[in-house]
Short mmCIF file of C-alpha atoms in Angstrom, two decimals:
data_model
loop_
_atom_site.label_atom_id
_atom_site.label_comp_id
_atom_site.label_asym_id
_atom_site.label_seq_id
_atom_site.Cartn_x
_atom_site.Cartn_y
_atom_site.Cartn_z
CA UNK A 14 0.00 0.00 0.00
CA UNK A 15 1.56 3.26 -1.09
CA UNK A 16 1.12 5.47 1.92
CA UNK A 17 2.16 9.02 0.83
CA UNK A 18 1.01 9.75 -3.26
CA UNK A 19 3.52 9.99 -5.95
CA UNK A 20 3.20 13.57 -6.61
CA UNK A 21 4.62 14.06 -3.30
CA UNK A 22 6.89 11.61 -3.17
CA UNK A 23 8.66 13.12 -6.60
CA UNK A 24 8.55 16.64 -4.77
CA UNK A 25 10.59 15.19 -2.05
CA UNK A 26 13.33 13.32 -4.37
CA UNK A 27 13.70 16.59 -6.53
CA UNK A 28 14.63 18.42 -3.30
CA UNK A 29 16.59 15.76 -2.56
CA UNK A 30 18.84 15.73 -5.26
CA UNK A 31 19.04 19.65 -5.49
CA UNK A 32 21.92 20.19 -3.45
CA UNK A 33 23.55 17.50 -5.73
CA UNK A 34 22.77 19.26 -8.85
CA UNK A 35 24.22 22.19 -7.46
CA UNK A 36 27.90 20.59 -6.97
CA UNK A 37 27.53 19.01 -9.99
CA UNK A 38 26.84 22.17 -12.33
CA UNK A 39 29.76 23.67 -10.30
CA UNK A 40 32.45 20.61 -10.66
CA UNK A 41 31.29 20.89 -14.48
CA UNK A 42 31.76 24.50 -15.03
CA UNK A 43 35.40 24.29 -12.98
CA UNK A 44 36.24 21.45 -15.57
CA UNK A 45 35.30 23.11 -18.52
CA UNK A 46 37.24 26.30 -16.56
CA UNK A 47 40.21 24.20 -16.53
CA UNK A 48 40.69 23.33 -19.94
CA UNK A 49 39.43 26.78 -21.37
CA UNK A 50 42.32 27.64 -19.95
CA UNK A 51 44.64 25.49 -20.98
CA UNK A 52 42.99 26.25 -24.59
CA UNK A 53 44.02 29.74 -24.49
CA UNK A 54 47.08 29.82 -22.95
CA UNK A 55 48.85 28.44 -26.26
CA UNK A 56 46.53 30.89 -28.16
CA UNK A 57 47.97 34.05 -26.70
CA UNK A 58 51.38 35.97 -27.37
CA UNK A 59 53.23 38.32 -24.95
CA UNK A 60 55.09 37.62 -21.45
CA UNK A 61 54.23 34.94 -19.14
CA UNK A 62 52.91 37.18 -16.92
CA UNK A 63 50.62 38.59 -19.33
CA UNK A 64 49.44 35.28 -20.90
CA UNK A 65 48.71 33.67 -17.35
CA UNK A 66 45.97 36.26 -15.94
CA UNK A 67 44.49 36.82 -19.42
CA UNK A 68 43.74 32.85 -19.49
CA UNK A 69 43.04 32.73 -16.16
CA UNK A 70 40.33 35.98 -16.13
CA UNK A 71 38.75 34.32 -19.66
CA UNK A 72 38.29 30.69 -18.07
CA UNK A 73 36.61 32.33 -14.68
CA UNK A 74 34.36 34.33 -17.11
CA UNK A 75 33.30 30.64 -18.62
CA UNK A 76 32.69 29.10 -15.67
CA UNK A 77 30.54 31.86 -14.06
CA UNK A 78 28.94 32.32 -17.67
CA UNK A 79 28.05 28.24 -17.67
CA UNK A 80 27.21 27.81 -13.98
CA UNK A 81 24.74 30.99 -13.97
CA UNK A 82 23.45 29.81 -17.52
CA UNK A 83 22.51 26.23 -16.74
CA UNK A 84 21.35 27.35 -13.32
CA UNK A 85 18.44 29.49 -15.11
CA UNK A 86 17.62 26.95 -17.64
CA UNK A 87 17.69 24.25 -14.66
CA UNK A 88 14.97 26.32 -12.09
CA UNK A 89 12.82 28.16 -14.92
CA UNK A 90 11.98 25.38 -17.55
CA UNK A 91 10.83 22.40 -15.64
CA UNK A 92 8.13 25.94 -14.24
CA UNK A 93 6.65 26.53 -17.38
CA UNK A 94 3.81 24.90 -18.80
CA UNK A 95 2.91 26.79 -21.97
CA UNK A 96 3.95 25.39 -24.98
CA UNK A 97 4.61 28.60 -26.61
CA UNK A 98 6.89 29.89 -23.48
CA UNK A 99 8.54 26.32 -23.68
CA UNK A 100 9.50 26.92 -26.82
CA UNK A 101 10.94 30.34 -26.23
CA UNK A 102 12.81 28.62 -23.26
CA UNK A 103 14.07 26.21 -25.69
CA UNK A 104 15.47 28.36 -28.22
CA UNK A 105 17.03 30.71 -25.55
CA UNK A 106 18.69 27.28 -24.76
CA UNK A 107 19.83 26.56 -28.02
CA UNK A 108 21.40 29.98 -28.44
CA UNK A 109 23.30 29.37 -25.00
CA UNK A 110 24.70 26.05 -26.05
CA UNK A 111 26.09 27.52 -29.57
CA UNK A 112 27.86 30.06 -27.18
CA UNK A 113 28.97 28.11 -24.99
CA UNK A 114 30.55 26.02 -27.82
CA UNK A 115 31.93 29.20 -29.51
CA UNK A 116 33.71 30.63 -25.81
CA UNK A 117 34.38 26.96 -24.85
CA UNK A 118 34.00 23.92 -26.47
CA UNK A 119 36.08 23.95 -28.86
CA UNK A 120 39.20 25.35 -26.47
CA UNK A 121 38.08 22.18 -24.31
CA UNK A 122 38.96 20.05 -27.09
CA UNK A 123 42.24 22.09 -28.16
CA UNK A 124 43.61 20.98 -24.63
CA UNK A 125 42.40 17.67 -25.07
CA UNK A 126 43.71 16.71 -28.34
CA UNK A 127 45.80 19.88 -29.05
CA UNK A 128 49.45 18.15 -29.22
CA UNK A 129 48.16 15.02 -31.44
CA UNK A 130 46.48 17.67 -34.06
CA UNK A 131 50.01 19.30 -33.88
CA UNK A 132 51.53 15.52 -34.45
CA UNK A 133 48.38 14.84 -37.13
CA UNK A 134 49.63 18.14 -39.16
CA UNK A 135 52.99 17.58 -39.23
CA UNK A 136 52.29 13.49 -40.03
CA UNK A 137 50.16 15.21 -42.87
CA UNK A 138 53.48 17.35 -44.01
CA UNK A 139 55.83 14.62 -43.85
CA UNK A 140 53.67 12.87 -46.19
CA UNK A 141 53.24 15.19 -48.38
CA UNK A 142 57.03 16.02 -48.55
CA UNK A 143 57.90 12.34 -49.41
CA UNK A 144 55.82 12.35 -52.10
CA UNK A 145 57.45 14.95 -53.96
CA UNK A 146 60.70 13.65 -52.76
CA UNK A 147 60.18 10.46 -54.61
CA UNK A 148 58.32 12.49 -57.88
CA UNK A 149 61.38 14.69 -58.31
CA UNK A 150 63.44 11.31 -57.85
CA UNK A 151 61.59 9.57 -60.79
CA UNK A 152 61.79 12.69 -63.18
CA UNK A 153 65.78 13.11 -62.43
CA UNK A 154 65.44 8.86 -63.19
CA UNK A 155 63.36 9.24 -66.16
CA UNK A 156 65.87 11.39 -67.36
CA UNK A 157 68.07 7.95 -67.31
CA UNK A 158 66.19 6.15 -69.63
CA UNK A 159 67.51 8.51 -72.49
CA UNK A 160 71.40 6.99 -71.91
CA UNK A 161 70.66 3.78 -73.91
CA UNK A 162 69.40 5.15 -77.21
CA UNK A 163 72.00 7.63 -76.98
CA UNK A 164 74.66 5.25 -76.31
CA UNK A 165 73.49 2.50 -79.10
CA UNK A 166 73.37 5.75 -81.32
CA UNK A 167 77.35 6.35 -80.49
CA UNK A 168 78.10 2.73 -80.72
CA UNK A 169 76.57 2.87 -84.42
CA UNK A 170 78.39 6.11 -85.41
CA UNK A 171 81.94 4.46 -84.04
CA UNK A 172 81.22 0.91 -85.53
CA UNK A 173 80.71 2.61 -89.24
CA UNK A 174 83.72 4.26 -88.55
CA UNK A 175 85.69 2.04 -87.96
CA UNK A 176 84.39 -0.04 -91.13
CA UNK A 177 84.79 2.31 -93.21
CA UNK A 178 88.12 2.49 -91.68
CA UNK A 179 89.50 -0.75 -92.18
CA UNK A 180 87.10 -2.43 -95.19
CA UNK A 181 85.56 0.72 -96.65
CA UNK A 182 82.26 -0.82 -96.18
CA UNK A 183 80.26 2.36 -97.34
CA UNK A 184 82.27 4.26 -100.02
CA UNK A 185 84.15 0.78 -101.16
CA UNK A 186 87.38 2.46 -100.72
CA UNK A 187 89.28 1.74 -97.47
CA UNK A 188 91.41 5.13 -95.19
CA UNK A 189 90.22 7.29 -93.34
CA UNK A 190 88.43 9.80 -95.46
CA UNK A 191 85.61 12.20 -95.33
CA UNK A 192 82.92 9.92 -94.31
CA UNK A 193 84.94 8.42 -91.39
CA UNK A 194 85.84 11.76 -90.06
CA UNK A 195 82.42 12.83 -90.18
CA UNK A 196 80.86 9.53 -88.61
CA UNK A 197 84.13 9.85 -85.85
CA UNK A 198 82.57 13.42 -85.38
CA UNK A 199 78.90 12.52 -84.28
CA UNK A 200 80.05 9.56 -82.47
CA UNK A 201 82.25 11.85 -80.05
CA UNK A 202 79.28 13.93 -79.47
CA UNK A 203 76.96 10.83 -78.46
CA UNK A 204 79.44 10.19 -76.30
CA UNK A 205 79.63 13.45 -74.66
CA UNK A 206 75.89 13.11 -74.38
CA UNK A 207 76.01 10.13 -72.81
CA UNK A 208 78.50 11.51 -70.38
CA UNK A 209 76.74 14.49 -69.53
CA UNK A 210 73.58 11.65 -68.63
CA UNK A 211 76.05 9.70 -66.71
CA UNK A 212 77.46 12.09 -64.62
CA UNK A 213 74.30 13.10 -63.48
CA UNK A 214 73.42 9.74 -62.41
CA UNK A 215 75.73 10.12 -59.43
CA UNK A 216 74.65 13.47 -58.29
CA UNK A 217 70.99 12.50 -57.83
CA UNK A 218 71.97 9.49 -56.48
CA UNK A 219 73.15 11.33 -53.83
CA UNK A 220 70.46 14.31 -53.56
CA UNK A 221 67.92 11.38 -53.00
CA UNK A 222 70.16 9.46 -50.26
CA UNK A 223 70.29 12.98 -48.28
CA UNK A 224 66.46 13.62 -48.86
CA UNK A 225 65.82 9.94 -47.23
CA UNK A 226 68.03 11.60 -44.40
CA UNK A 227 65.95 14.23 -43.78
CA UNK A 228 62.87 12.60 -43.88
CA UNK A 229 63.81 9.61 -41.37
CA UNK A 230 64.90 13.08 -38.99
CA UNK A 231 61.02 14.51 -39.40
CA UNK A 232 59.35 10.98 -38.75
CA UNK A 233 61.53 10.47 -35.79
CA UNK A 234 60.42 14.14 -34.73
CA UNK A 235 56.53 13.16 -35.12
CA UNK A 236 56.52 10.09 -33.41
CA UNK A 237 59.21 10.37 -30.77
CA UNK A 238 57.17 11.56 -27.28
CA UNK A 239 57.67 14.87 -25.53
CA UNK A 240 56.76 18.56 -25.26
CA UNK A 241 55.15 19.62 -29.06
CA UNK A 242 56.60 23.17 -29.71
CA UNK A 243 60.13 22.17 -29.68
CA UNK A 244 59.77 19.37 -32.04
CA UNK A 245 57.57 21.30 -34.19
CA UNK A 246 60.67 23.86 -34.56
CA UNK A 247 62.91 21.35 -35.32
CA UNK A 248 60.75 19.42 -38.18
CA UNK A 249 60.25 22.98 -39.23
CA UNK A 250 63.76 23.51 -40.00
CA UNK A 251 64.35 19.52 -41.59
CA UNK A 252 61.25 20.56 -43.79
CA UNK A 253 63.13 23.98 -45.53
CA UNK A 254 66.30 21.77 -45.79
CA UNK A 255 64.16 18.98 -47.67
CA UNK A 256 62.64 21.79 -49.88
CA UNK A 257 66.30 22.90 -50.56
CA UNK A 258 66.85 18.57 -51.65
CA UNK A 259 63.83 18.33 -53.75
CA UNK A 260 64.57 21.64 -55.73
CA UNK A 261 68.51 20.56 -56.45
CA UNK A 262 66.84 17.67 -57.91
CA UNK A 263 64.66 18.72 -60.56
CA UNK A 264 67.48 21.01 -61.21
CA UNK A 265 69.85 17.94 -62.31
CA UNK A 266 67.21 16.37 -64.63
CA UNK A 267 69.14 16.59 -68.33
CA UNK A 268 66.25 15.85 -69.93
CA UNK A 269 66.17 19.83 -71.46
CA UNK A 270 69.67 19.10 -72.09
CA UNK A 271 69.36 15.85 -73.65
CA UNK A 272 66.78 17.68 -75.96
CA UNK A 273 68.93 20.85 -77.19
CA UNK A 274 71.67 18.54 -77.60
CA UNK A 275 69.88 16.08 -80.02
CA UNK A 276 68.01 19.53 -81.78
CA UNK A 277 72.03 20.73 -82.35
CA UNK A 278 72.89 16.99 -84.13
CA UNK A 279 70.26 17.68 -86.82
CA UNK A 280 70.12 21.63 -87.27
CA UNK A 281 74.38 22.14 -86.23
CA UNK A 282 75.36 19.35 -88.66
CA UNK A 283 78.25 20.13 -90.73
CA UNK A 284 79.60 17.72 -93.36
CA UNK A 285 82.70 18.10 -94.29
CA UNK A 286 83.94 18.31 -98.15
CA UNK A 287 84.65 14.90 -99.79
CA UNK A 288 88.42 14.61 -100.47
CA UNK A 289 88.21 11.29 -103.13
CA UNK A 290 91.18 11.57 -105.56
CA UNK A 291 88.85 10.76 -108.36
CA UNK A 292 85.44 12.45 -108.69
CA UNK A 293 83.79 8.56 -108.51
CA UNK A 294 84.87 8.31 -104.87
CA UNK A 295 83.97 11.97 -103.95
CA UNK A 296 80.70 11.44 -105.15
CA UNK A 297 80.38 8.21 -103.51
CA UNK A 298 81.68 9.70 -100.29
CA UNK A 299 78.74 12.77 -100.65
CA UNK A 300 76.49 10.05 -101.04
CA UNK A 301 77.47 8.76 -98.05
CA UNK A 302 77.90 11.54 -96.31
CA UNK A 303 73.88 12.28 -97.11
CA UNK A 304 73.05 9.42 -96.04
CA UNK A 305 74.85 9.83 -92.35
CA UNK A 306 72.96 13.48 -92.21
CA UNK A 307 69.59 11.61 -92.85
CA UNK A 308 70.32 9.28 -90.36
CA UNK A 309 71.73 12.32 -87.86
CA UNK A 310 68.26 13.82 -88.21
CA UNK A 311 66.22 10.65 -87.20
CA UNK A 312 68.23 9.77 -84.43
CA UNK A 313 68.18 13.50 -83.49
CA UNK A 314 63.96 13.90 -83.78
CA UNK A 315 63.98 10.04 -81.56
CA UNK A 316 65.86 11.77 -78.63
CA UNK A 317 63.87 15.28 -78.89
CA UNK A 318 60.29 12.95 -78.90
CA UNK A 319 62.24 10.99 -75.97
CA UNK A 320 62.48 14.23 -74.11
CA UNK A 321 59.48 15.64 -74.46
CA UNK A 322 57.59 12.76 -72.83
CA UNK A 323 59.87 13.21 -70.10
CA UNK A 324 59.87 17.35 -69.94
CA UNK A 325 55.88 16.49 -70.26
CA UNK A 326 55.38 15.47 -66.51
CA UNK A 327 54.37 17.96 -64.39
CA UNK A 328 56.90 19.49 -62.02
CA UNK A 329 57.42 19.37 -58.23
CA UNK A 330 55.52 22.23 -56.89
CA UNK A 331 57.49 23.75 -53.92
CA UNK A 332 56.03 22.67 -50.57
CA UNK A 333 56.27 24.91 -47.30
CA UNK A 334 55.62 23.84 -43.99
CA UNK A 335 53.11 26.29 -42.46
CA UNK A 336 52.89 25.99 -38.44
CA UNK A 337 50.01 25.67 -36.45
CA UNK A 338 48.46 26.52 -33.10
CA UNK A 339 46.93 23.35 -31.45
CA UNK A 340 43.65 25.37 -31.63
CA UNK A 341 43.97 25.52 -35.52
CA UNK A 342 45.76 22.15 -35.79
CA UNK A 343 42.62 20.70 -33.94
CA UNK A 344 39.66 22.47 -36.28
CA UNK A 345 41.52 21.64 -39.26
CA UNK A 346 41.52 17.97 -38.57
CA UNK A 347 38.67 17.76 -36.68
CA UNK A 348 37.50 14.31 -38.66
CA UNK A 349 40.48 12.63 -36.59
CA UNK A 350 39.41 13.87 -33.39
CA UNK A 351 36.00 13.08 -33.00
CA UNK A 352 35.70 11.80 -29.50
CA UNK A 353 38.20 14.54 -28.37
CA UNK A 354 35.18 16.94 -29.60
CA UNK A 355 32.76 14.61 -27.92
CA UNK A 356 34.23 14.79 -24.80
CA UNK A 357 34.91 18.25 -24.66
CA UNK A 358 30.98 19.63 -25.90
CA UNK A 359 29.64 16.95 -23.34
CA UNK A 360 31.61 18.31 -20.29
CA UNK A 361 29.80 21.96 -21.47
CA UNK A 362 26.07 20.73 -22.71
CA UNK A 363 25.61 18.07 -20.23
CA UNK A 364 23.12 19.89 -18.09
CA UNK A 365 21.01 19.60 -21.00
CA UNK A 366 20.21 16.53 -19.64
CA UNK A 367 19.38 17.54 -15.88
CA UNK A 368 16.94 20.20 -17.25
CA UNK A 369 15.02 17.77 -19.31
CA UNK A 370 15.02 15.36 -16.52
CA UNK A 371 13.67 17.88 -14.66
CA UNK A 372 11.15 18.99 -16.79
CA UNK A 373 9.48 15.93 -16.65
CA UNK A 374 9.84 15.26 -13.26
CA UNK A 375 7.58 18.34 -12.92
CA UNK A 376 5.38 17.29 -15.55
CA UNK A 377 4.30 14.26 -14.08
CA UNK A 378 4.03 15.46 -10.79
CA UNK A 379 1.28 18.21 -12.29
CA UNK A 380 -0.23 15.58 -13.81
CA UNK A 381 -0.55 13.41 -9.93
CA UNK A 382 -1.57 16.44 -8.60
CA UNK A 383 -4.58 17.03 -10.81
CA UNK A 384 -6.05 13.12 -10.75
CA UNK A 385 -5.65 12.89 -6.82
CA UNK A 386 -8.45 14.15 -4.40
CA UNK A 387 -7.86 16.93 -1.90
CA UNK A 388 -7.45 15.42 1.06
CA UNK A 389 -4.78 12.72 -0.71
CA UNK A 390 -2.84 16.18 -0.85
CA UNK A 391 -3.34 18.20 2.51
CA UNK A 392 -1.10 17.51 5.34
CA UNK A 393 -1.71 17.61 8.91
CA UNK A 394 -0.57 21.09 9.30
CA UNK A 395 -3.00 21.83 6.83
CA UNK A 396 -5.48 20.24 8.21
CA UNK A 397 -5.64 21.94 11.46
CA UNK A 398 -5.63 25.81 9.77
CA UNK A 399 -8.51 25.02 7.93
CA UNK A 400 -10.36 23.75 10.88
CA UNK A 401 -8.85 26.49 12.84
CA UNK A 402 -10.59 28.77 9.99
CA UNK A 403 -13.64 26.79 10.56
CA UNK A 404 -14.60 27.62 13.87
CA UNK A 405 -13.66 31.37 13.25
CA UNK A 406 -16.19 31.61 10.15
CA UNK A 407 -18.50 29.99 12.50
CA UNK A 408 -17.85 32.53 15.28
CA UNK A 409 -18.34 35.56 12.80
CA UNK A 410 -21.85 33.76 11.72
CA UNK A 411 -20.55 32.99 8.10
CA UNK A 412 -22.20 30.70 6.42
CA UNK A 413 -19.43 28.44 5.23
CA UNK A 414 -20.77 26.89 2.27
CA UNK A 415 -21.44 30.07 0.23
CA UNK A 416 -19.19 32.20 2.44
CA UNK A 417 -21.97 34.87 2.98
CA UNK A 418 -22.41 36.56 6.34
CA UNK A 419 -25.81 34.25 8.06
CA UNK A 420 -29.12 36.17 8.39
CA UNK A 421 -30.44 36.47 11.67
CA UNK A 422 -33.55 34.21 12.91
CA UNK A 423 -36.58 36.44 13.00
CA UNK A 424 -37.50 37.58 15.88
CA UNK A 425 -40.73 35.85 17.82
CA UNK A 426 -44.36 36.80 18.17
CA UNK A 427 -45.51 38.77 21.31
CA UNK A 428 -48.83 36.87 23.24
CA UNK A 429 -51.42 38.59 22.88
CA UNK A 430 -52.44 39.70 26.38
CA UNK A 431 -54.77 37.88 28.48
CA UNK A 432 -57.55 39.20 30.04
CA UNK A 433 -57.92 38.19 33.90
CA UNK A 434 -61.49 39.23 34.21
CA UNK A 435 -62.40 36.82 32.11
CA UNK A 436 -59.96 34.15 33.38
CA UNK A 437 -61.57 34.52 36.87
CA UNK A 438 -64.66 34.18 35.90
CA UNK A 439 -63.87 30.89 33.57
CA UNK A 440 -61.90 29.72 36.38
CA UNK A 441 -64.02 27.33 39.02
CA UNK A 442 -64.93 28.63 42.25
CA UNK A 443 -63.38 25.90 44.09
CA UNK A 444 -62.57 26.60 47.86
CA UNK A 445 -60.43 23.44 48.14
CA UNK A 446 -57.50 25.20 45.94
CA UNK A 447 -54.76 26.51 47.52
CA UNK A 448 -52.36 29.34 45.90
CA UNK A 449 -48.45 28.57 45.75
CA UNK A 450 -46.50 31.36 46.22
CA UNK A 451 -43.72 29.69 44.49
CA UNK A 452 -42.10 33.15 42.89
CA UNK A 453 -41.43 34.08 46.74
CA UNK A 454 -39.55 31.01 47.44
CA UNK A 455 -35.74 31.51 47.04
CA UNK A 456 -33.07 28.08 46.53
CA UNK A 457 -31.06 29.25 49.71
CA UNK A 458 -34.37 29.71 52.22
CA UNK A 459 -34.92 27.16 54.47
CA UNK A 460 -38.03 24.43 54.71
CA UNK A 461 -41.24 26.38 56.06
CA UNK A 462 -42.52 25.55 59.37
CA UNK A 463 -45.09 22.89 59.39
#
């Protein structure tokens, strides 16, 4: 048998648990205190002076802001009733919490997550910067693939040479002629070509191994623990040195040279003048020596094709390392922080869910209120003013059902008065009667003499 009704039962817990609200809002709007103000500390420049009280004055300012906000929304909107004022309430609400996450939430989740963002960013960098590290590798390589063509090209130019030379396999008459010094001629400059390719073989060789240097220094910076400012210094420094790698690189690719040195084969060819003894072998040799320029100018047009493919692919635009405040680091990669953000908007909007529990706590005990009878509701100390009232409207003749002052009871008839002539003479004439004097007789006099 429930012996007190719910209504009043919920009234009691709610006062119960009021005092425990209270501690709560305030151990929730000291947290939130706390890391605002760890938030803005890295946010602000000037002496350490400085930067402590200005953190320290903007976090109070949150905390009072929170704890006097929720506090309205926690004793006004579990009071009203209307829908439309409800409504109102609710908005008002809404607009609070976007504040609140404007002044606070997201400094909350700058101090919780603030150094990883810093980590995420420079992760992010590092990634970025071996990518083009290995992109300006593979153009100076590409460049590479150009030293076979030209080097079969030089083999071919010596090897008719030296024909010529020895069995006079293209003019038919054996010495060292025209033709041979002319084919000796644009096999030395193949060479040199494939020198110049060579050498730079070496040199990028090199550039890459010190690159690869660099970026083992930054990956050791972002995963290696401690203090975040320092090591974002020092990966900011490795990251203008690996700029300074990746630029010297594309600066050794010979594919441009490759291709002004095959355009000066075909358009900087100079044959020199036959010297046969008879005009038969000059004019073989000029035939020859046609034939060599025609083959000059294809081998020249295969390594300018050659090059542009290579000179086609895009260059290595030049990266910069742009540093970040854990504030920005944490907005910009917000996607990798999620339950950082979580965390830090819960510890602000969490009395969101005290005022809605308290709402309907209030609801349903004006609803209990409503389907109970009166006397379900009154307590003894009620009881005993209203009978107190009771008697005193009965005192002041007030009626107490309509609560209208009582009318008077009218006033009764007067005898009419008797006649005692005619009494006596109705009455008998009886001597036997004796008169009482009863109106005489008084309580304290004594019995009469017999």
């Amino acid at each position: 048998m429930q012996l007190k009704p719910n209504a009043y039962r919920l009234n009691e817990t709610v006062k119960g648990v009021e005092t425990m609200t209270r501690f709560a809002l305030a151990v929730l709007a000291l947290a939130s205190g706390v890391y605002t103000y760890l938030g803005v500390r890295g946010l602000l420049d000037g002496s350490a002076t400085f930067v402590f009280f200005a953190a320290i004055i903007y976090s109070a300012a949150v905390s009072v802001a929170i704890y006097a906000f929720w506090s309205f929304m926690l004793r006004f909107v579990p009071l009203v009733t209307s829908g439309v004022q409800r409504l109102a309430l609710f908005l008002t609400m809404a607009i609070g919490c976007a504040m609140i996450i404007a002044m606070s939430s997201w400094l909350n989740a700058a101090a919780l997550a603030g150094s990883a963002s810093l980590e995420q960013h420079m992760a992010v960098t590092l990634q970025g910067y071996a990518e083009d590290l290995d992109n300006a590798h593979a153009n100076a390589l590409a460049s590479q693939s150009l030293l076979p063509d030209v080097q079969r090209a030089a083999e071919r130019f010596a090897g008719l040479a030296a024909d010529e030379r020895e069995s006079g396999a293209l003019t038919g008459t054996t010495g060292s002629g025209s033709v041979v010094q002319l084919l000796t001629q644009m096999g030395t400059q193949m060479d040199q070509l494939a020198a110049t390719i060579t050498g730079s073989r070496d040199e990028v060789a090199l550039l890459f191994e010190q690159g690869s240097a660099r970026l083992a220094t930054m990956r050791e910076l972002v995963s290696t623990p401690g203090a975040i400012e320092p090591r974002s210094d020092s990966f900011q420094a490795e990251a203008v040195q690996l700029s300074a790698v990746i630029a010297a690189l594309q600066q050794t690719d010979v594919a441009s040279s490759v291709k002004r040195a095959s355009a000066d084969l075909s358009a900087g060819f100079i044959a020199p003048v036959a010297d046969g003894g008879t005009a038969d072998l000059a004019n073989r040799q000029d035939q020859v020596m046609e034939t060599v320029r025609a083959s000059v100018a294809a081998q020249s047009a295969a390594l300018t094709q050659a090059a542009d493919e290579i000179l086609a692919n895009p260059p290595v635009e030049q990266r910069r390392f742009v540093p970040l405040s854990s504030a920005e680091a944490v907005i910009r990669y917000w996607q990798d922080f999620i339950p950082s953000w979580a965390g830090a908007i819960s510890i602000d909007l969490l009395p969101v869910v005290l005022v809605l529990v308290l709402m309907i706590v209030n609801d349903a005990m004006r609803k209990d209120s409503e389907s109970l009878a009166e006397a379900e509701n009154i307590t003894a100390a009620e009881m005993l003013r209203a009978m107190a009232l009771f008697r005193q409207m009965e005192a002041a003749g007030i009626d107490v059902s309509t609560g209208q002052p009582r009318q008077a009871p009218a006033a009764p008839a007067e005898p009419e008065p008797i006649d005692t002539a005619t009494v006596t003479a109705a009455a008998p004439d009886d001597a036997t009667v004796t008169p009482i004097d009863a109106a005489q007789r008084k309580r304290t006099d004594g019995p009469r003499p017999a």
